[in-house]
């Protein structure tokens, strides 16, 4: 397998884009990434998207984006892995280049959530769960996270307030990211006072419903140009777990996240201590905690202590969600994995601006779909 | 839920029917083609006890289309050891806690299917005190 490098990044602001749909958002991110790389077109386009079918009534999203971005007749395929779709699209592009199928591939993620009515979006998100044994019983995505969070609090003895640092750090980082949805810092006190959505989950535990698109250009060594600041994809791996939460031997271990991280560490010949930053799947504060444990940054039940000690903040031992993460940059579900890779690449290019992690050489990015039923892990190197 | 799907799920929804692996004796729910523990294919239908305790619980706020909140959901740990996701019924939210003994009952799960029929299946309620036979 050949090496694959990220040489172009593009993103739209995350938010409520009332005047733009899937095609405009997707095409804008793809064109921006190609412009950044200095390429006119690509040999393949992989588009991560989760809700096109059930919320927008639009499948075949990759063709839609290829058409809108002026890339026809490019090979274009939609990649779907629930909330990990964007990360899975990057993995597909890396594989295409590594296998020699093409020299330049584009991976994008796009989601247009605000077209749907709230109950339709809640039902759409629940399609990532087990339709027969979870969604059809009225489980919402938030409720499944609440089940995890309450059990975690029960086993660790932690109060709700102990999850505050994840939201506080995410909002602080988003404040200096021009593409973030929420640019207002919040305090731990505000977190503690916030309204509950599904107890013990409050509004500051959960990522927002929003629109957005992000894209990266991946190319081979042969296609590198002098002006590129290549970021090598040192590892890209996927693992799965039971589709229903209840079927797991330990619901508080995100086994798919752990296995995909272990595979990535092995492929890169690195471990957690070698990572300078971690773009975590912080869709809910409880998922952030479980991801930190799954990726080896904390032992089971100890992620909250890591957060309390300031490890996850800028300058800490493992800064997370450096541009605001899913929580505050925003979580356009099928696009979030692509945003993570864009942000990690910017860090490794030294183009993080006010959000720059000093001396960042290596980044871990992990997308988690369906409460841990699928996880995609990337290790990027400057 | 579409009618064909409801029909297909009836043994699981009405009788909590899963499987037992005759190779390693593990019990699983729902049914699969292989044992989740040892991957053997020697599986036989196995009806779960329907009795257990609340392992975790939550109150659903904003509900998905087709459901009317608020209602309670839980992970229930059955006597057999495995977990199940279900709604709780016949109980006040403030009386629910981890460890609460519960049992399966058959209740209406979805109130307005697209074709107007009702979907019934399992929910869990606190175990009622049994009267001693005199
Ligand atoms: Zn077995």
Coordinates of C-alpha atoms and ligand atoms in Angstrom, one line a residue:
Chain A
X1 CA 0.0 0.0 0.0
X2 CA 1.2 3.5 -0.9
X3 CA 1.4 6.4 1.5
X4 CA -1.5 8.9 1.3
X5 CA -1.3 12.6 2.1
X6 CA -3.8 15.3 2.9
X7 CA -2.9 18.3 0.7
X8 CA -6.1 20.3 0.7
X9 CA -8.8 21.2 3.2
X10 CA -12.1 23.1 2.8
X11 CA -15.1 23.8 5.0
X12 CA -18.2 25.8 5.2
X13 CA -19.2 27.6 8.5
X14 CA -21.4 25.3 10.6
X15 CA -24.8 26.7 11.4
X16 CA -28.3 27.1 10.1
X17 CA -27.8 27.6 6.4
X18 CA -31.4 28.5 5.4
X19 CA -30.4 29.6 1.9
X20 CA -28.2 26.6 1.0
X21 CA -28.9 22.9 0.6
X22 CA -26.9 19.7 0.3
X23 CA -25.6 20.5 -3.2
X24 CA -24.4 24.0 -2.4
X25 CA -22.8 23.1 0.9
X26 CA -21.1 20.0 -0.4
X27 CA -19.8 21.7 -3.6
X28 CA -18.5 24.7 -1.6
X29 CA -16.4 22.5 0.7
X30 CA -15.2 20.3 -2.2
X31 CA -14.1 23.3 -4.4
X32 CA -12.4 24.9 -1.4
X33 CA -10.4 21.8 -0.7
X34 CA -9.4 21.4 -4.4
X35 CA -8.4 25.1 -4.6
X36 CA -6.3 24.7 -1.4
X37 CA -4.6 21.7 -3.0
X38 CA -4.2 23.5 -6.4
X39 CA -5.9 20.7 -8.3
X40 CA -8.7 21.2 -10.8
X41 CA -10.3 17.8 -10.4
X42 CA -9.8 14.4 -8.8
X43 CA -10.0 10.7 -9.7
X44 CA -12.6 9.9 -7.0
X45 CA -15.1 11.6 -4.7
X46 CA -16.3 10.0 -1.5
X47 CA -19.1 11.8 0.4
X48 CA -20.1 11.1 3.9
X49 CA -23.7 11.7 4.6
X50 CA -26.2 10.2 7.1
X51 CA -29.6 11.8 6.8
X52 CA -30.0 12.7 3.1
X53 CA -32.5 10.0 2.5
X54 CA -34.8 10.3 5.5
X55 CA -34.6 14.1 6.2
X56 CA -33.9 15.6 2.8
X57 CA -35.5 13.0 0.5
X58 CA -32.2 12.9 -1.4
X59 CA -30.1 9.8 -1.8
X60 CA -27.3 9.5 -4.3
X61 CA -25.7 12.4 -2.5
X62 CA -22.2 11.9 -3.9
X63 CA -23.5 12.3 -7.5
X64 CA -25.4 15.4 -6.4
X65 CA -22.2 16.9 -5.0
X66 CA -20.0 15.8 -7.9
X67 CA -22.5 17.4 -10.3
X68 CA -22.7 20.7 -8.3
X69 CA -18.9 20.9 -7.8
X70 CA -18.3 20.4 -11.6
X71 CA -16.4 17.1 -11.2
X72 CA -18.4 14.9 -13.6
X73 CA -17.8 12.2 -14.7
X74 CA -15.7 11.4 -11.6
X75 CA -16.2 8.2 -9.7
X76 CA -18.4 9.4 -6.8
X77 CA -19.9 7.3 -4.0
X78 CA -21.8 8.1 -0.8
X79 CA -20.3 6.5 2.4
X80 CA -22.7 6.0 5.3
X81 CA -21.7 5.0 8.8
X82 CA -24.1 7.0 10.9
X83 CA -22.4 9.9 12.7
X84 CA -19.0 8.5 11.6
X85 CA -19.9 8.9 7.9
X86 CA -17.4 11.8 7.3
X87 CA -14.5 9.9 8.9
X88 CA -15.4 6.8 6.9
X89 CA -15.3 8.9 3.6
X90 CA -11.8 10.0 4.5
X91 CA -10.8 6.3 5.1
X92 CA -12.3 5.5 1.6
X93 CA -10.3 8.2 -0.1
X94 CA -7.1 7.1 1.7
X95 CA -7.7 3.5 0.6
X96 CA -8.3 4.5 -3.0
X97 CA -5.0 6.4 -3.1
X98 CA -3.1 3.8 -1.1
X99 CA -4.3 1.0 -3.3
X100 CA -3.3 2.9 -6.4
X101 CA -6.8 3.2 -7.8
X102 CA -6.2 7.0 -8.3
X103 CA -3.6 9.6 -7.5
X104 CA -6.0 12.2 -6.2
X105 CA -9.2 11.6 -4.2
X106 CA -11.5 13.9 -2.4
X107 CA -13.3 13.0 0.8
X108 CA -16.2 15.2 1.9
X109 CA -18.9 15.1 4.6
X110 CA -22.1 17.0 4.2
X111 CA -25.3 17.3 6.2
X112 CA -28.4 19.5 5.9
X113 CA -30.4 18.9 9.1
X114 CA -32.4 22.1 9.4
X115 CA -34.7 21.2 6.5
X116 CA -36.4 18.6 8.8
X117 CA -39.0 19.2 11.5
X118 CA -37.6 18.4 15.0
X119 CA -39.5 15.1 15.4
X120 CA -38.4 14.0 12.0
X121 CA -34.7 14.8 12.8
X122 CA -35.0 12.9 16.1
X123 CA -36.5 9.9 14.3
X124 CA -33.8 10.2 11.6
X125 CA -31.0 10.2 14.1
X126 CA -32.6 7.2 15.8
X127 CA -32.2 5.2 12.5
X128 CA -28.5 4.8 13.5
X129 CA -29.7 2.7 16.4
X130 CA -31.4 -0.7 16.2
X131 CA -34.7 0.0 14.5
X132 CA -36.4 -3.2 15.8
X133 CA -35.1 -3.2 19.4
X134 CA -34.4 0.5 20.2
X135 CA -35.9 3.0 17.9
X136 CA -39.3 1.2 17.6
X137 CA -39.5 1.3 21.3
X138 CA -39.3 5.1 21.4
X139 CA -35.6 5.4 22.1
X140 CA -34.1 8.7 21.0
X141 CA -30.5 9.3 20.5
X142 CA -30.4 11.6 23.5
X143 CA -32.2 9.0 25.6
X144 CA -29.6 6.3 24.7
X145 CA -26.9 8.7 25.8
X146 CA -28.8 9.5 29.0
X147 CA -28.9 5.7 29.8
X148 CA -25.1 5.6 29.4
X149 CA -24.5 8.8 31.4
X150 CA -26.6 7.7 34.3
X151 CA -24.9 4.3 34.5
X152 CA -21.5 5.9 34.3
X153 CA -22.5 8.3 37.1
X154 CA -23.8 5.3 39.1
X155 CA -20.6 3.3 38.7
X156 CA -18.1 6.2 39.3
X157 CA -20.1 8.1 41.8
X158 CA -19.5 11.3 39.7
X159 CA -22.1 14.1 39.8
X160 CA -23.5 15.6 36.7
X161 CA -21.3 18.7 37.2
X162 CA -18.2 16.6 36.7
X163 CA -18.9 16.5 33.0
X164 CA -18.7 20.3 32.7
X165 CA -15.1 20.6 31.6
X166 CA -15.9 18.9 28.3
X167 CA -18.5 21.5 27.3
X168 CA -16.5 24.4 28.8
X169 CA -13.3 23.5 26.9
X170 CA -15.3 23.0 23.6
X171 CA -17.0 26.4 23.8
X172 CA -13.8 28.2 24.7
X173 CA -12.1 26.6 21.7
X174 CA -15.0 27.5 19.4
X175 CA -14.9 31.1 20.4
X176 CA -11.8 31.7 18.2
X177 CA -13.0 29.5 15.3
X178 CA -14.7 31.6 12.6
X179 CA -16.4 28.5 11.3
X180 CA -17.9 27.4 14.6
X181 CA -21.7 27.6 15.4
X182 CA -21.4 28.6 19.1
X183 CA -18.7 31.2 19.7
X184 CA -19.8 32.2 23.2
X185 CA -17.7 30.7 26.0
X186 CA -19.7 29.1 28.9
X187 CA -18.8 28.6 32.5
X188 CA -19.0 25.5 34.7
X189 CA -21.8 27.3 36.6
X190 CA -23.8 27.8 33.4
X191 CA -23.3 24.1 32.6
X192 CA -24.6 23.2 36.1
X193 CA -27.7 25.4 35.8
X194 CA -28.6 24.4 32.2
X195 CA -32.0 22.9 31.3
X196 CA -32.2 19.1 31.2
X197 CA -33.2 17.5 27.8
X198 CA -33.4 13.9 29.0
X199 CA -32.1 13.7 32.6
X200 CA -29.2 13.5 33.3
X201 CA -28.4 15.0 29.9
X202 CA -28.6 18.8 29.8
X203 CA -28.5 21.2 26.8
X204 CA -24.8 21.8 27.3
X205 CA -24.0 18.0 27.2
X206 CA -25.4 17.7 23.7
X207 CA -24.1 18.8 20.3
X208 CA -26.5 21.0 18.2
X209 CA -28.6 20.3 15.1
X210 CA -27.0 22.2 12.2
X211 CA -25.8 22.2 8.6
X212 CA -22.3 22.1 7.2
X213 CA -19.8 20.5 4.9
X214 CA -16.1 19.8 5.0
X215 CA -13.7 18.2 2.6
X216 CA -10.1 17.1 2.2
X217 CA -8.0 16.3 -0.8
X218 CA -5.9 13.1 -0.5
X219 CA -3.1 12.3 -2.9
X220 CA -0.2 10.0 -3.4
X221 CA 3.5 10.8 -3.0
X222 CA 3.8 11.1 -6.8
X223 CA 1.1 13.8 -6.9
X224 CA 2.7 16.0 -4.2
X225 CA 3.6 19.5 -5.4
X226 CA 6.2 22.0 -4.1
X227 CA 3.6 24.3 -2.5
X228 CA 1.9 21.5 -0.6
X229 CA 2.2 21.1 3.2
X230 CA 1.5 17.4 3.2
X231 CA -0.1 15.7 6.2
X232 CA 0.5 12.0 6.1
X233 CA -2.4 9.6 6.9
X234 CA -0.4 7.3 9.2
X235 CA -3.4 5.2 10.0
X236 CA -7.1 4.9 9.1
X237 CA -9.2 2.1 10.7
X238 CA -12.7 1.1 11.3
X239 CA -14.3 -1.3 13.8
X240 CA -17.8 -2.2 14.8
X241 CA -19.8 -3.4 17.8
X242 CA -23.4 -4.6 18.4
X243 CA -26.0 -2.3 16.8
X244 CA -28.0 -2.3 20.0
X245 CA -26.4 -0.9 23.1
X246 CA -28.0 -3.5 25.3
X247 CA -26.3 -6.4 23.6
X248 CA -22.8 -5.3 24.7
X249 CA -21.0 -7.2 27.4
X250 CA -20.1 -3.8 29.0
X251 CA -22.1 -0.9 27.8
X252 CA -19.6 1.6 29.3
X253 CA -16.8 0.3 27.1
X254 CA -16.9 1.6 23.5
X255 CA -15.4 -1.5 22.1
X256 CA -15.5 -0.4 18.5
X257 CA -13.8 2.8 19.4
X258 CA -11.2 0.9 21.4
X259 CA -10.5 -1.7 18.7
X260 CA -10.3 0.9 15.9
X261 CA -7.9 3.0 18.0
X262 CA -5.7 -0.1 18.8
X263 CA -5.6 -1.0 15.0
X264 CA -4.6 2.6 14.2
X265 CA -1.9 2.7 16.9
X266 CA -0.5 -0.6 15.6
X267 CA -0.6 0.6 12.0
X268 CA 1.2 3.9 12.8
X269 CA 3.6 2.3 15.3
X270 CA 2.5 4.8 17.9
X271 CA 0.5 5.0 21.2
X272 CA -1.7 7.4 23.0
X273 CA 1.3 9.2 24.5
X274 CA 2.6 10.1 21.1
X275 CA -0.5 12.1 20.2
X276 CA -0.3 15.9 20.5
X277 CA -4.1 16.4 20.2
X278 CA -7.3 14.4 19.9
X279 CA -10.3 15.4 17.8
X280 CA -12.9 13.5 19.8
X281 CA -16.4 12.6 19.0
X282 CA -18.0 14.9 21.6
X283 CA -21.6 14.6 20.5
X284 CA -22.5 14.1 24.2
X285 CA -20.2 14.7 27.1
X286 CA -20.6 11.0 28.1
X287 CA -19.3 9.9 24.7
X288 CA -16.3 12.2 25.1
X289 CA -15.5 10.5 28.4
X290 CA -15.9 7.0 27.0
X291 CA -13.9 7.9 23.9
X292 CA -11.0 9.2 26.0
X293 CA -11.0 5.8 27.8
X294 CA -11.4 3.8 24.6
X295 CA -8.4 5.5 23.0
X296 CA -6.2 4.8 26.0
X297 CA -6.0 8.4 27.4
X298 CA -7.7 7.3 30.7
X299 CA -8.5 4.0 32.3
X300 CA -12.2 2.9 32.6
X301 CA -14.1 5.3 34.8
X302 CA -11.2 7.9 35.0
X303 CA -11.9 10.2 32.1
X304 CA -13.6 12.8 34.3
X305 CA -10.5 13.0 36.5
X306 CA -8.4 13.7 33.4
X307 CA -10.9 16.5 32.5
X308 CA -10.9 17.9 36.0
X309 CA -7.1 18.1 35.9
X310 CA -7.1 20.3 32.8
X311 CA -5.5 17.7 30.5
X312 CA -8.1 18.2 27.7
X313 CA -7.7 22.0 27.6
X314 CA -5.2 23.8 25.3
X315 CA -1.7 23.3 26.8
X316 CA -2.9 20.2 28.6
X317 CA -1.4 16.7 28.1
X318 CA -4.0 15.8 25.4
X319 CA -6.0 18.8 24.1
X320 CA -9.3 17.8 22.6
X321 CA -11.8 19.3 20.2
X322 CA -9.3 22.1 19.4
X323 CA -11.7 24.1 17.2
X324 CA -14.8 23.5 19.4
X325 CA -15.5 19.9 18.5
X326 CA -19.0 18.6 17.8
X327 CA -20.3 20.3 20.9
X328 CA -19.5 23.9 19.9
X329 CA -18.2 24.0 16.3
X330 CA -21.3 22.0 15.7
X331 CA -22.3 18.5 14.6
X332 CA -23.8 18.3 11.1
X333 CA -23.8 14.5 11.7
X334 CA -22.5 13.0 8.5
X335 CA -20.0 15.9 8.0
X336 CA -18.5 15.9 11.5
X337 CA -15.8 13.3 10.7
X338 CA -14.6 15.4 7.8
X339 CA -14.5 18.5 9.9
X340 CA -12.3 16.6 12.4
X341 CA -9.8 15.7 9.7
X342 CA -9.8 19.3 8.3
X343 CA -9.1 20.7 11.8
X344 CA -6.4 18.1 12.6
X345 CA -4.7 18.8 9.3
X346 CA -4.7 22.6 9.9
X347 CA -3.1 21.9 13.3
X348 CA -0.4 19.8 11.8
X349 CA 0.2 22.4 9.1
X350 CA 0.7 25.0 11.8
X351 CA -2.3 26.9 10.5
X352 CA -4.5 26.7 13.6
X353 CA -4.3 30.4 14.3
X354 CA -5.5 31.3 17.8
X355 CA -6.4 27.6 18.2
X356 CA -2.9 26.3 17.3
X357 CA -1.6 23.5 19.5
X358 CA 2.0 24.4 19.8
X359 CA 4.4 22.1 18.1
X360 CA 1.7 19.7 17.0
X361 CA 3.2 16.8 15.0
X362 CA 0.7 14.0 15.4
X363 CA -3.1 14.0 15.8
X364 CA -5.7 11.4 16.6
X365 CA -9.2 11.9 15.2
X366 CA -12.1 9.6 16.0
X367 CA -15.6 9.5 14.7
X368 CA -18.2 7.4 16.6
X369 CA -21.5 6.3 15.0
X370 CA -24.6 4.9 16.6
X371 CA -23.5 5.1 20.3
X372 CA -20.3 3.2 19.5
X373 CA -21.6 0.6 17.1
X374 CA -19.1 1.9 14.5
X375 CA -15.9 3.9 14.9
X376 CA -13.4 5.3 12.5
X377 CA -10.0 6.3 13.8
X378 CA -7.3 8.3 12.0
X379 CA -3.7 9.2 12.9
X380 CA -2.3 12.1 11.0
X381 CA 1.4 13.1 11.0
X382 CA 3.0 16.4 9.9
Chain B
X1 CA -43.9 0.3 12.0
X2 CA -44.8 -1.4 8.8
X3 CA -47.2 -4.4 9.2
X4 CA -44.8 -7.0 7.7
X5 CA -42.1 -5.9 10.1
X6 CA -44.4 -6.1 13.1
X7 CA -45.5 -9.6 12.0
X8 CA -41.8 -10.7 11.7
X9 CA -41.0 -9.4 15.2
X10 CA -44.0 -11.0 17.0
X11 CA -42.1 -13.8 18.8
X12 CA -39.6 -11.3 20.2
X13 CA -42.2 -8.7 21.0
X14 CA -44.8 -10.9 22.6
X15 CA -42.8 -13.6 24.2
X16 CA -39.3 -12.2 24.6
X17 CA -38.0 -15.1 22.5
X18 CA -34.3 -15.1 21.9
X19 CA -31.8 -18.0 21.6
X20 CA -29.7 -20.3 23.6
X21 CA -26.4 -21.6 22.2
X22 CA -26.2 -25.4 22.7
X23 CA -22.5 -25.2 22.4
X24 CA -21.6 -22.6 25.1
X25 CA -25.0 -22.2 26.7
X26 CA -25.0 -18.4 26.2
X27 CA -28.4 -16.7 25.9
X28 CA -28.8 -13.9 23.3
X29 CA -31.5 -11.5 22.3
X30 CA -32.4 -10.8 19.6
X31 CA -31.8 -13.9 17.5
X32 CA -28.8 -14.0 15.2
X33 CA -27.4 -16.6 12.8
X34 CA -24.4 -17.3 15.1
X35 CA -23.7 -17.2 18.8
X36 CA -22.4 -13.8 19.7
X37 CA -20.0 -15.4 22.2
X38 CA -18.6 -18.5 20.5
X39 CA -19.8 -18.1 16.9
X40 CA -21.4 -21.5 16.9
X41 CA -24.5 -22.0 14.7
X42 CA -26.2 -24.5 17.0
X43 CA -28.8 -22.2 18.4
X44 CA -32.3 -23.0 19.6
X45 CA -35.2 -20.7 20.5
X46 CA -35.2 -19.6 24.1
X47 CA -37.8 -17.6 25.9
X48 CA -36.3 -15.1 28.4
X49 CA -37.6 -14.9 32.0
X50 CA -38.9 -11.4 31.6
X51 CA -37.8 -10.6 35.2
X52 CA -34.8 -8.4 36.1
X53 CA -33.7 -5.1 37.5
X54 CA -33.3 -1.6 36.2
X55 CA -29.6 -1.2 35.0
X56 CA -30.1 2.4 33.9
X57 CA -33.0 4.7 33.1
X58 CA -33.9 8.0 31.4
X59 CA -36.9 10.1 30.7
X60 CA -37.4 10.9 27.1
X61 CA -38.0 14.6 26.5
X62 CA -38.4 15.6 22.8
X63 CA -39.7 12.4 21.3
X64 CA -39.2 10.9 17.8
X65 CA -42.1 11.0 15.3
X66 CA -44.8 8.6 16.3
X67 CA -44.2 8.8 20.1
X68 CA -45.7 11.2 22.7
X69 CA -43.3 12.3 25.5
X70 CA -42.7 12.2 28.3
X71 CA -42.1 8.6 28.9
X72 CA -39.5 6.5 30.6
X73 CA -36.9 4.2 29.0
X74 CA -34.5 1.8 30.6
X75 CA -31.8 -0.8 30.2
X76 CA -33.1 -3.8 32.1
X77 CA -30.8 -6.5 33.3
X78 CA -32.7 -9.8 33.2
X79 CA -32.2 -12.6 35.6
X80 CA -30.2 -14.4 32.8
X81 CA -27.7 -11.5 33.0
X82 CA -28.2 -9.9 29.6
X83 CA -29.5 -6.4 29.0
X84 CA -32.6 -5.3 27.2
X85 CA -33.8 -1.9 26.1
X86 CA -37.4 -1.1 26.8
X87 CA -39.9 1.4 28.1
X88 CA -40.9 1.4 31.7
X89 CA -44.6 1.6 32.5
X90 CA -47.0 1.8 35.5
X91 CA -44.4 3.7 37.6
X92 CA -43.8 7.4 38.5
X93 CA -40.4 8.8 37.4
X94 CA -39.4 9.6 40.9
X95 CA -39.8 6.0 42.0
X96 CA -37.4 4.6 39.4
X97 CA -33.9 3.8 40.5
X98 CA -31.0 1.6 39.4
X99 CA -31.7 -1.8 40.9
X100 CA -35.5 -1.6 41.0
X101 CA -36.9 -5.1 40.4
X102 CA -39.1 -5.1 37.2
X103 CA -41.0 -7.6 35.1
X104 CA -42.2 -7.7 31.5
X105 CA -45.7 -6.8 30.6
X106 CA -47.4 -6.5 27.1
X107 CA -48.4 -3.0 26.3
X108 CA -49.1 -0.7 23.3
X109 CA -45.8 0.5 21.9
X110 CA -46.8 2.6 19.0
X111 CA -50.2 4.4 19.0
X112 CA -50.6 5.5 15.5
X113 CA -49.1 3.3 12.8
X114 CA -49.5 4.7 9.3
X115 CA -52.2 2.2 8.5
X116 CA -54.1 2.8 11.8
X117 CA -53.2 -0.4 13.6
X118 CA -51.7 -0.7 17.0
X119 CA -48.3 -2.2 17.8
X120 CA -48.0 -4.2 21.0
X121 CA -44.8 -5.4 22.6
X122 CA -42.9 -5.7 25.8
X123 CA -42.5 -3.0 28.4
X124 CA -41.3 -3.4 32.0
X125 CA -43.0 -2.4 35.3
X126 CA -42.1 -2.7 39.0
X127 CA -42.7 -6.2 40.2
X128 CA -46.1 -6.2 42.0
X129 CA -46.2 -7.7 45.5
X130 CA -47.9 -11.2 45.2
X131 CA -50.7 -12.0 47.6
X132 CA -49.9 -15.1 49.6
X133 CA -52.5 -17.9 49.1
X134 CA -54.4 -18.4 52.3
Ligands
LIG1 ZN1 -22.1 -20.1 22.0

